[in-house]
XYZ file of C-alpha atoms in Angstrom:
679
model
C 11.756 144.477 198.826
C 9.806 141.470 198.102
C 6.462 140.054 199.119
C 4.483 136.717 198.578
C 1.542 138.693 197.563
C 0.764 142.007 195.755
C -1.391 143.598 198.207
C -5.257 144.280 196.511
C -4.258 148.511 196.081
C -0.969 147.596 193.768
C -3.295 145.006 191.710
C -5.907 147.975 190.978
C -3.334 150.267 189.940
C -2.124 147.656 187.584
C -5.450 147.408 186.082
C -5.645 151.511 185.891
C -1.947 151.499 183.909
C -3.590 149.395 181.966
C -6.875 150.928 181.487
C -4.927 154.670 180.494
C -2.544 153.182 178.441
C -4.577 151.558 176.110
C -4.841 152.844 172.720
C -8.298 153.138 173.005
C -9.610 156.635 174.817
C -12.002 155.406 177.763
C -11.534 157.394 180.635
C -9.999 156.220 183.590
C -12.045 155.345 186.641
C -11.791 157.068 189.945
C -9.217 155.097 192.444
C -11.793 154.943 195.420
C -14.192 153.065 193.161
C -11.847 149.735 192.953
C -10.066 149.654 196.020
C -11.818 148.795 199.377
C -10.124 151.317 201.673
C -11.652 150.196 205.039
C -10.083 152.655 207.915
C -9.186 155.841 206.774
C -5.971 155.266 209.116
C -4.592 152.576 210.031
C -1.582 151.244 212.020
C 1.659 151.807 210.481
C 5.192 149.779 211.289
C 7.725 151.596 212.087
C 10.677 153.214 209.705
C 13.198 149.800 210.413
C 10.929 147.946 209.438
C 11.027 149.842 205.907
C 14.755 149.732 206.290
C 14.769 146.112 206.594
C 12.646 145.146 203.912
C 13.784 147.028 201.356
C 16.543 145.054 198.902
C 19.560 146.237 197.644
C 19.161 148.357 194.110
C 21.772 149.230 191.614
C 21.843 152.977 190.776
C 21.485 153.823 186.481
C 23.934 156.001 185.054
C 21.194 157.309 182.745
C 19.269 160.480 184.391
C 16.120 158.842 182.366
C 14.647 155.626 182.652
C 17.240 152.463 181.046
C 18.577 156.027 178.941
C 21.703 154.026 177.974
C 22.406 151.477 175.172
C 23.416 147.784 175.508
C 22.554 146.526 172.406
C 23.563 142.977 173.268
C 22.094 139.319 172.226
C 20.758 137.273 174.469
C 23.250 134.800 175.989
C 26.353 136.799 174.983
C 28.344 139.969 175.642
C 29.053 142.490 173.480
C 31.774 144.965 173.512
C 29.963 148.164 171.996
C 27.472 148.501 174.596
C 28.573 150.697 177.655
C 25.469 150.682 179.325
C 21.724 148.879 179.919
C 18.638 149.316 177.580
C 16.423 147.988 179.793
C 13.624 146.261 178.508
C 14.947 145.897 174.497
C 12.865 143.608 172.388
C 15.925 140.615 171.255
C 14.236 137.561 168.928
C 10.392 137.933 169.804
C 10.879 140.371 173.311
C 12.569 141.233 176.291
C 10.507 142.080 179.397
C 13.420 142.748 182.476
C 12.943 146.197 184.003
C 16.342 147.759 185.822
C 16.945 148.390 189.569
C 17.089 151.810 190.969
C 17.515 153.861 194.229
C 14.994 154.412 195.981
C 14.955 158.013 196.712
C 14.172 158.813 200.596
C 10.813 159.629 201.330
C 9.554 157.361 198.246
C 8.382 153.738 197.708
C 8.779 151.396 194.656
C 5.670 149.367 194.102
C 6.415 145.658 192.506
C 5.607 147.257 188.867
C 8.838 149.988 188.820
C 6.682 152.769 190.048
C 7.316 155.593 192.237
C 4.623 157.509 193.872
C 5.365 161.259 194.975
C 3.396 164.025 196.516
C 2.150 165.094 193.026
C 1.173 161.807 192.199
C -0.847 161.131 195.484
C -2.061 165.254 196.306
C -4.077 165.443 199.945
C -5.795 168.107 197.524
C -7.611 165.687 195.065
C -10.281 165.844 196.921
C -12.774 164.758 194.170
C -10.598 161.494 193.616
C -11.047 160.574 197.158
C -7.465 160.131 197.524
C -6.344 158.693 201.433
C -4.310 161.105 203.275
C -2.389 161.767 206.672
C -4.093 163.939 209.003
C -3.917 167.883 209.118
C -0.901 168.613 211.189
C -3.122 170.515 213.916
C -5.403 167.535 213.963
C -4.494 164.240 216.549
C -4.608 160.731 214.974
C -6.776 158.373 215.889
C -3.386 156.266 215.400
C 0.240 156.126 215.387
C 1.650 156.947 211.931
C 4.940 159.211 212.938
C 8.100 156.866 212.388
C 9.040 156.714 215.737
C 6.075 155.123 216.960
C 5.358 158.094 219.503
C 2.072 160.583 219.254
C 3.386 163.913 218.354
C 1.523 166.508 220.633
C -0.988 169.294 218.222
C 1.833 171.982 219.127
C 4.574 169.341 218.141
C 2.689 168.502 215.018
C 3.160 171.802 213.996
C 5.857 172.762 214.882
C 7.466 169.786 212.702
C 5.240 170.784 209.967
C 6.984 174.321 209.687
C 10.645 172.866 209.718
C 9.298 171.051 206.977
C 7.905 172.097 203.625
C 7.101 168.429 202.813
C 4.265 166.632 203.023
C 3.657 163.505 203.752
C 1.189 161.196 201.784
C 0.032 157.999 202.090
C 0.917 155.826 198.294
C 0.929 152.737 196.974
C 3.653 150.297 197.762
C 4.389 146.732 197.924
C 5.117 146.785 201.894
C 1.652 146.373 204.444
C 1.444 150.133 205.678
C -2.182 150.909 205.847
C -3.537 151.418 202.471
C -0.494 152.962 200.966
C 3.444 153.793 201.925
C 4.718 157.124 203.456
C 6.215 158.913 200.736
C 8.125 162.770 201.292
C 6.569 164.655 198.068
C 8.389 167.246 196.788
C 8.429 171.116 197.359
C 5.874 172.775 194.631
C 4.775 169.474 193.638
C 7.305 168.088 191.229
C 8.206 164.526 190.453
C 9.987 162.113 188.561
C 11.186 164.151 185.540
C 10.890 160.623 183.306
C 7.631 159.954 184.168
C 4.066 161.474 182.984
C 0.461 162.223 184.119
C -1.887 159.947 182.972
C -5.337 160.096 183.439
C -7.955 163.077 184.372
C -9.344 164.552 186.601
C -7.762 165.706 190.005
C -5.876 162.164 190.439
C -2.482 162.994 189.479
C -1.140 159.773 188.226
C 1.892 159.454 187.102
C 3.859 157.040 184.839
C 7.035 155.267 184.198
C 7.661 154.799 180.573
C 9.434 151.588 182.016
C 5.898 150.432 182.800
C 4.444 151.966 179.184
C 7.381 150.113 177.777
C 7.000 146.919 179.746
C 3.518 146.625 178.882
C 4.189 147.420 175.091
C 6.394 144.294 175.013
C 3.727 141.730 176.603
C 1.809 142.902 173.253
C 4.591 142.403 171.227
C 4.743 138.638 172.683
C 0.967 138.019 171.835
C 1.863 139.105 168.429
C -0.747 141.855 169.195
C 2.438 144.516 167.019
C -0.388 147.564 166.434
C -0.848 147.533 170.180
C 2.839 147.347 171.012
C 3.321 149.990 168.144
C 0.919 151.968 170.341
C 3.144 151.779 173.967
C 6.006 152.202 171.726
C 5.098 155.550 170.964
C 3.823 156.665 174.242
C 6.883 155.657 175.501
C 8.919 157.523 173.604
C 6.783 160.950 174.435
C 7.414 160.068 177.614
C 11.291 159.819 177.129
C 12.252 160.892 173.896
C 16.017 160.369 173.971
C 15.995 156.702 174.823
C 17.401 154.667 172.434
C 15.783 150.905 173.292
C 12.341 152.532 172.549
C 13.146 153.623 169.608
C 14.790 150.136 168.885
C 11.202 148.464 170.194
C 9.576 150.132 168.000
C 10.873 149.563 164.882
C 10.411 145.846 165.919
C 7.022 146.391 166.337
C 6.770 148.478 162.449
C 8.882 145.239 161.332
C 5.975 142.597 162.404
C 3.482 144.862 161.327
C 5.287 144.955 157.844
C 6.031 148.667 157.892
C 10.112 147.773 157.257
C 11.078 151.674 155.432
C 9.464 153.244 159.034
C 10.617 150.403 160.553
C 14.253 151.165 159.035
C 13.533 154.722 159.927
C 13.211 154.314 163.976
C 16.483 152.391 163.613
C 18.367 154.979 162.046
C 16.500 157.571 164.869
C 17.968 154.662 167.919
C 21.513 154.390 166.304
C 21.706 158.373 166.158
C 20.710 158.004 169.589
C 23.413 155.649 170.718
C 25.984 155.214 167.540
C 26.961 152.400 169.736
C 23.898 150.483 170.407
C 24.571 146.695 169.181
C 21.163 145.590 168.953
C 20.089 148.541 166.803
C 22.576 147.847 164.554
C 22.174 144.339 164.425
C 18.728 144.960 163.751
C 19.241 147.516 160.540
C 20.996 145.113 159.199
C 18.612 142.627 159.105
C 16.375 145.228 157.784
C 18.377 146.568 155.234
C 18.978 142.454 153.942
C 15.154 142.063 153.734
C 14.759 145.072 151.241
C 17.381 143.893 149.339
C 20.362 146.308 149.909
C 23.024 144.772 150.631
C 25.714 147.336 151.052
C 24.225 149.167 154.014
C 23.165 145.759 155.439
C 26.950 144.724 155.626
C 27.826 148.430 157.200
C 25.819 147.524 160.094
C 26.064 143.905 160.633
C 29.686 144.606 160.812
C 29.698 147.625 163.003
C 32.898 148.367 164.795
C 32.889 146.172 168.190
C 29.919 144.249 167.025
C 30.139 140.476 166.463
C 27.530 138.760 164.013
C 25.558 136.400 163.934
C 27.303 133.171 162.027
C 23.766 133.087 160.510
C 23.396 136.123 159.334
C 26.567 136.322 158.107
C 25.589 133.292 155.855
C 22.104 135.091 155.013
C 24.385 138.412 154.049
C 26.244 136.219 151.329
C 23.888 134.220 149.682
C 21.945 137.494 149.162
C 24.374 139.196 147.813
C 26.015 136.150 145.722
C 22.611 136.316 143.670
C 21.833 139.644 143.621
C 25.010 140.236 141.935
C 24.747 137.239 139.530
C 21.082 139.137 138.740
C 22.935 142.368 137.412
C 25.666 140.007 135.259
C 22.611 138.289 133.225
C 20.351 141.355 133.281
C 23.748 143.128 131.785
C 23.950 140.322 128.621
C 20.042 140.507 128.234
C 19.122 136.776 129.633
C 15.661 137.433 131.024
C 15.165 133.774 131.836
C 18.559 133.393 134.221
C 17.554 136.921 135.645
C 14.034 135.874 136.599
C 15.669 132.169 138.273
C 18.529 134.752 140.191
C 15.551 136.993 141.818
C 13.794 134.359 142.878
C 16.830 132.715 144.516
C 17.576 135.967 146.267
C 13.588 136.233 147.368
C 14.457 132.992 148.968
C 17.491 133.740 151.003
C 16.008 136.524 152.380
C 15.706 139.262 150.163
C 11.860 138.666 151.206
C 10.553 142.542 151.106
C 12.599 144.326 148.221
C 10.465 146.057 145.855
C 13.207 146.758 143.521
C 13.585 142.625 143.080
C 9.916 142.857 142.480
C 10.507 145.731 140.101
C 13.172 143.383 138.233
C 11.143 140.204 137.717
C 8.071 142.655 136.100
C 11.132 144.234 133.419
C 12.637 140.343 132.712
C 8.298 139.382 131.815
C 8.138 142.313 130.037
C 11.804 141.612 128.303
C 10.270 138.153 127.692
C 6.757 139.692 125.555
C 4.938 138.511 128.901
C 3.398 142.091 129.277
C 0.310 140.581 130.836
C 1.939 139.078 133.328
C 4.409 142.279 133.991
C 1.849 144.660 135.039
C 0.012 141.634 137.506
C 3.416 141.924 139.262
C 3.326 145.545 139.189
C -0.109 146.026 140.647
C 1.231 143.570 143.585
C 3.695 145.753 144.473
C 2.698 147.256 147.618
C 2.885 151.388 148.155
C 5.163 152.480 149.963
C 5.468 155.847 152.039
C 8.391 158.048 150.600
C 11.979 156.153 151.280
C 13.665 157.462 153.959
C 17.255 159.178 152.830
C 19.082 155.731 153.434
C 16.979 153.594 150.987
C 16.445 156.490 148.884
C 20.153 157.145 148.074
C 20.255 153.007 147.775
C 21.618 151.969 143.982
C 20.591 149.383 142.429
C 21.782 148.356 138.852
C 23.933 151.492 138.888
C 20.804 153.651 139.423
C 19.310 155.081 142.589
C 16.336 152.416 144.005
C 13.370 154.410 143.589
C 14.410 155.249 140.067
C 15.244 152.156 138.866
C 10.871 151.493 140.081
C 10.323 154.763 137.653
C 12.631 153.340 135.118
C 10.511 149.778 134.956
C 7.189 151.381 135.339
C 7.621 153.668 132.322
C 8.570 150.647 130.281
C 5.505 148.704 131.387
C 3.135 151.766 130.636
C 4.827 152.031 126.827
C 4.544 148.218 126.217
C 0.426 149.256 126.682
C 0.330 152.298 124.900
C 0.056 154.534 128.224
C 2.087 156.812 126.375
C 1.817 159.947 128.523
C 2.301 157.686 131.460
C 5.286 156.191 130.277
C 6.539 160.058 129.687
C 5.865 160.819 133.506
C 7.368 157.655 135.284
C 10.271 158.075 133.150
C 10.883 162.065 133.623
C 10.677 160.680 137.284
C 13.202 158.329 137.064
C 15.958 161.312 135.645
C 14.985 163.570 138.293
C 15.733 160.874 140.899
C 18.745 160.012 139.040
C 20.316 162.587 136.261
C 23.097 161.316 135.757
C 22.613 157.908 134.981
C 22.993 156.859 131.209
C 20.162 153.980 131.139
C 17.607 157.067 132.870
C 18.431 159.286 130.180
C 18.536 157.255 127.648
C 15.139 155.859 127.981
C 13.786 159.452 128.975
C 14.991 160.566 125.146
C 13.551 157.324 123.609
C 10.122 157.999 125.484
C 10.055 161.409 124.539
C 10.731 160.624 120.850
C 8.355 157.915 120.626
C 5.064 159.281 121.980
C 5.554 162.452 119.642
C 5.619 159.563 116.906
C 3.168 157.872 118.106
C 0.997 161.425 118.180
C 1.913 162.415 115.237
C 1.169 159.205 113.593
C -2.553 159.148 115.353
C -3.157 162.782 113.864
C -2.110 161.523 110.037
C -3.936 158.999 110.252
C -7.337 160.816 111.010
C -6.374 162.909 108.023
C -6.303 160.042 105.821
C -2.872 159.984 105.226
C -1.681 157.499 105.626
C 1.574 156.814 103.821
C 3.343 159.601 106.465
C 1.333 157.893 109.231
C 2.687 154.470 108.313
C 6.453 156.682 107.967
C 5.230 158.036 111.425
C 4.925 154.666 113.369
C 8.133 153.664 111.861
C 10.093 155.806 113.477
C 8.666 154.513 116.892
C 9.218 151.155 116.295
C 12.737 152.132 115.363
C 13.213 153.313 119.027
C 10.616 150.712 120.830
C 10.778 148.110 118.233
C 8.732 145.358 120.637
C 5.696 148.384 121.202
C 2.246 146.021 120.153
C 0.634 149.375 120.033
C 2.500 151.160 117.236
C 2.656 147.893 114.985
C -1.252 147.641 115.913
C -1.488 151.225 114.238
C 0.897 150.686 111.490
C -1.682 147.732 110.495
C -4.550 149.516 109.999
C -2.651 151.900 107.932
C -1.464 149.051 105.528
C -5.323 147.776 105.807
C -6.532 151.436 104.855
C -3.671 151.037 102.242
C -5.110 147.454 100.461
C -2.198 145.762 101.353
C -3.285 143.299 103.286
C -0.713 140.851 103.443
C 1.708 143.763 105.451
C -1.403 144.445 107.480
C -1.543 140.636 108.095
C 2.375 140.647 108.903
C 2.019 143.586 111.232
C -0.852 142.442 113.779
C 0.940 138.796 113.468
C 3.938 141.126 115.219
C 2.034 142.897 117.853
C -0.281 139.196 118.980
C 3.476 137.560 119.671
C 4.403 140.634 122.333
C 0.841 140.767 122.996
C -1.337 137.794 122.372
C -4.728 138.241 123.999
C -4.355 142.583 121.612
C -8.149 142.103 120.713
C -7.406 145.316 118.401
C -4.895 143.213 116.445
C -6.998 140.102 116.734
C -9.778 142.305 114.815
C -8.037 143.847 112.054
C -6.151 140.338 111.058
C -9.762 138.599 111.072
C -10.689 141.782 108.823
C -7.563 141.954 106.413
C -8.185 137.933 105.749
C -11.676 138.374 104.892
C -10.079 140.927 102.472
C -8.252 138.460 101.016
C -11.138 135.443 101.470
C -9.478 133.835 104.058
C -12.484 132.749 105.688
C -11.506 129.779 107.762
C -8.384 132.205 109.449
C -11.143 134.911 109.888
C -13.697 132.609 111.290
C -10.642 131.518 114.043
C -10.391 134.969 114.264
C -14.252 135.742 115.006
C -14.456 132.955 117.110
C -11.656 134.190 119.631
C -13.178 137.602 119.524
C -16.844 136.235 120.662
C -15.615 134.628 123.429
C -13.988 137.652 124.734
C -16.603 140.009 123.314
C -19.351 137.994 123.969
C -21.815 141.041 123.756
C -20.701 143.003 121.151
C -23.235 142.809 118.057
C -20.186 144.062 115.020
C -18.617 140.682 116.094
C -21.223 138.520 115.485
C -22.067 140.232 112.298
C -18.670 139.881 111.055
C -18.884 136.383 112.214
C -21.878 135.540 110.262
C -20.880 137.143 107.100
C -17.856 135.029 107.212
C -19.407 131.582 107.702
C -21.919 132.576 105.169
C -19.377 133.521 102.384
C -17.246 130.188 103.601
C -20.509 128.210 103.135
C -20.661 129.149 99.580
C -17.049 129.208 98.262
C -17.811 125.249 99.284
C -21.339 125.126 96.907
C -23.621 125.314 100.217
C -26.780 126.858 99.985
C -26.643 129.866 101.707
C -30.165 131.555 100.425
C -32.032 131.013 103.885
C -29.582 132.394 106.102
C -30.144 135.552 107.788
C -28.364 137.103 110.633
C -29.565 137.572 113.779
C -33.398 137.962 114.351
C -35.476 137.004 117.350
C -36.249 133.663 118.694
C -38.817 132.481 116.487
C -42.596 131.219 117.528
C -43.216 127.614 116.156
C -47.110 126.938 116.327
C -47.276 124.128 113.461
C -46.302 120.871 112.896
C -45.406 121.762 109.535
C -43.994 124.932 110.356
C -41.866 123.400 113.216
C -39.975 120.941 110.210
C -39.468 123.501 108.042
C -37.674 125.426 109.850
C -35.243 122.759 111.477
C -34.945 121.474 107.830
C -33.380 124.839 106.796
C -29.524 124.751 106.362
C -26.869 125.347 109.234
C -27.973 125.172 113.224
C -31.367 125.188 114.599
C -31.842 125.341 118.680
C -35.287 124.479 119.694
C -36.904 125.601 123.288
C -40.080 123.564 124.455
C -41.718 124.920 127.575
C -44.919 125.727 128.748
C -46.208 129.358 129.636
C -46.659 127.787 133.746
C -43.258 126.506 134.255
C -40.858 128.633 136.463
C -37.894 126.983 134.795
C -38.973 128.078 131.480
C -39.834 131.776 132.963
C -36.027 131.815 133.783
C -34.274 130.073 131.222
C -36.114 132.348 128.138
C -34.608 135.626 128.825
C -30.869 133.949 128.407
C -32.208 132.623 125.229
C -33.268 135.645 123.451
C -29.161 137.058 124.688
C -28.290 133.682 123.420
C -30.052 134.419 119.916
C -27.577 138.023 119.955
C -24.658 136.291 120.651
C -24.936 133.234 117.630
C -26.837 135.327 115.097
C -26.076 132.358 112.469
C -28.034 130.105 114.320
C -31.762 130.157 114.214
C -33.248 130.307 117.497
C -36.396 128.641 117.781
C -39.679 128.268 120.218
C -42.503 125.480 120.732
C -45.140 125.823 123.997
C -46.164 122.018 123.722
C -49.399 122.601 125.798
C -50.607 124.925 122.689
C -49.303 123.018 120.048
C -49.194 119.401 121.800
C -48.503 117.898 118.259
C -45.097 118.993 118.092
C -44.104 117.789 121.494
C -45.861 114.290 121.105
C -43.959 113.982 117.624
C -40.581 114.957 119.446
C -41.804 112.772 122.696
C -40.908 115.892 125.197
C -42.114 114.589 128.159
C -39.956 117.607 130.614
C -39.862 121.176 130.188
C -37.885 123.059 129.299
C -35.870 120.686 127.018
C -33.541 121.913 124.545
C -32.977 120.179 121.208
C -30.094 121.102 118.252
C -30.529 120.434 114.995
C -28.130 120.655 111.943
C -29.298 120.802 108.435
C -32.966 119.223 109.986
C -31.355 116.428 111.390
C -31.102 116.509 115.614
C -27.703 116.467 117.081
C -28.749 116.923 120.603
C -31.158 116.690 122.602
C -30.893 118.579 126.911
C -32.959 118.397 129.561
C -32.834 121.111 132.107
C -29.987 122.597 131.452
C -27.592 125.371 133.172
C -26.653 128.386 131.266
C -23.093 127.376 130.963
C -24.176 123.836 129.688
C -26.815 124.965 127.108
C -24.181 127.724 125.480
C -21.323 125.348 125.707
C -23.527 123.323 123.800
C -24.540 126.092 121.078
C -20.630 127.186 120.783
C -19.700 123.397 119.907
C -22.216 122.678 116.985
C -22.326 126.268 115.972
C -18.155 125.854 114.569
């Protein structure tokens, strides 16, 4: 039935449907609060007008609303589909709903609802529902289809002949405040509709309306709200494949691809010939890098795949195959290139490709980047069966993820974690040769490292070297084992060999702090003071508050000066910031060998109070430097001699000569200058 405008009652119902189906828990408002019902009984049109305005509709073959499957692409016929999945999303969304036959005694609203007696029960007095008069009361208006007023006896006889009662419902025709609707015996309704709201209003809604609202939210980009509505539609009609396919689209928009795969597989399980679900499933598998699974659904019998999708499939497959080939020959730089190309071609959500990138970085001794890559891979729920059984580089996809993780854990010396990850990979894919070899090697290396540590603690350094060497034979790129063996060589007095092992560890892991420290100590033993100072300076930048590092650096600097014949008698390590009160004391202090930093201040100045604690911190960080402070109000002669006019002012002296003056510096600027002159 077509009408140019919607009645007020219909608009009110649409708003209540949105409120009751929203993801919030707001309760529904009673109908009578939103409608201006006017007179409880209005003159109705005769039944002939009802048939005159009724538009022809087409009957659906399915018992539930839109219960078949089309899978058709817009603008293209598809031999796979034989039934219509109304409202299936294609591209952004599809919102058309199928028409259905109006049953006798029922009226359909423009939103696709069919309201029955159970939906608008005369007994719902608490909700103030409008109903027809009881059969034994003569109404004030003509409500009979024939147009004549029935006498009470006639009305009673008519009521006895029929067990169904008439109620006023909502419809598109202007029949008073609703259309006459026949209630079913026992108050039953449409099997595809469910009751929503609370109280006695008994409102029921077609799942097609819920799905339509989900489509609207999807088009707006509100994927979470759309998912909630699709879930409700599925609860109303669990056998509808289109609702599950739409659910997969919403999950894809939320980035939850494994769940989207599961939803699509459920849709295909309900309707194996559902072409749209096969197409969507193929694209999901392609984004996950599972080419064979994508091909199976893209080339499903009777489905005509899009040429662009076929091209994308071929490009992803080409780069993944190349990646496998270059990985086999251990060309890790080429592996990185092919991984990036496969991701750019369409496999942008493949966890396995990201794991492959991490593995390549690890093999290229970029283990910090490898761990960073690993940390950025999102943690997902357990994969559905199709994903867990997919293969990547000859092993199950999930097993490959644990395979790479075990290698990275091993490289960082987290041996227990490495064993756990390797054993997990072996449980998932026990027949894979690569996994079996890794599990065996990880266990042996972990045992060798543990035995070496025990021997080192027992001061059996030679045997400890042998234990670490056993682990290195199976894992020659393990920086932790090299560093541990370097410690054994140091204890045995073989400092050259200790330096060699430290160099090897640092080639694998350039920022390995323990290896830098042991190399500096070995260079100090060999009196290679310049090399030792370089390492200690590097460590001080990494560990600015480590007093042991600062003291070792100080002694190395003193030893270097002494080897050059410089005066080191007055050099001392550490100490506090020295307060200077006299001019002669000041001149003697800045004349000492080395570097002196002087803070000129006044006790009442706020900036001086703020920077003074930082000077104390710098004194502990740079123990080889003399830190002094002068209050120019208490010692004006020093301020005048040094021409200090603004506080705080810092002056840096080297062997009695001023080399730098800084007025009101920031913390970073001050430390940068001190570090520069301390080298």
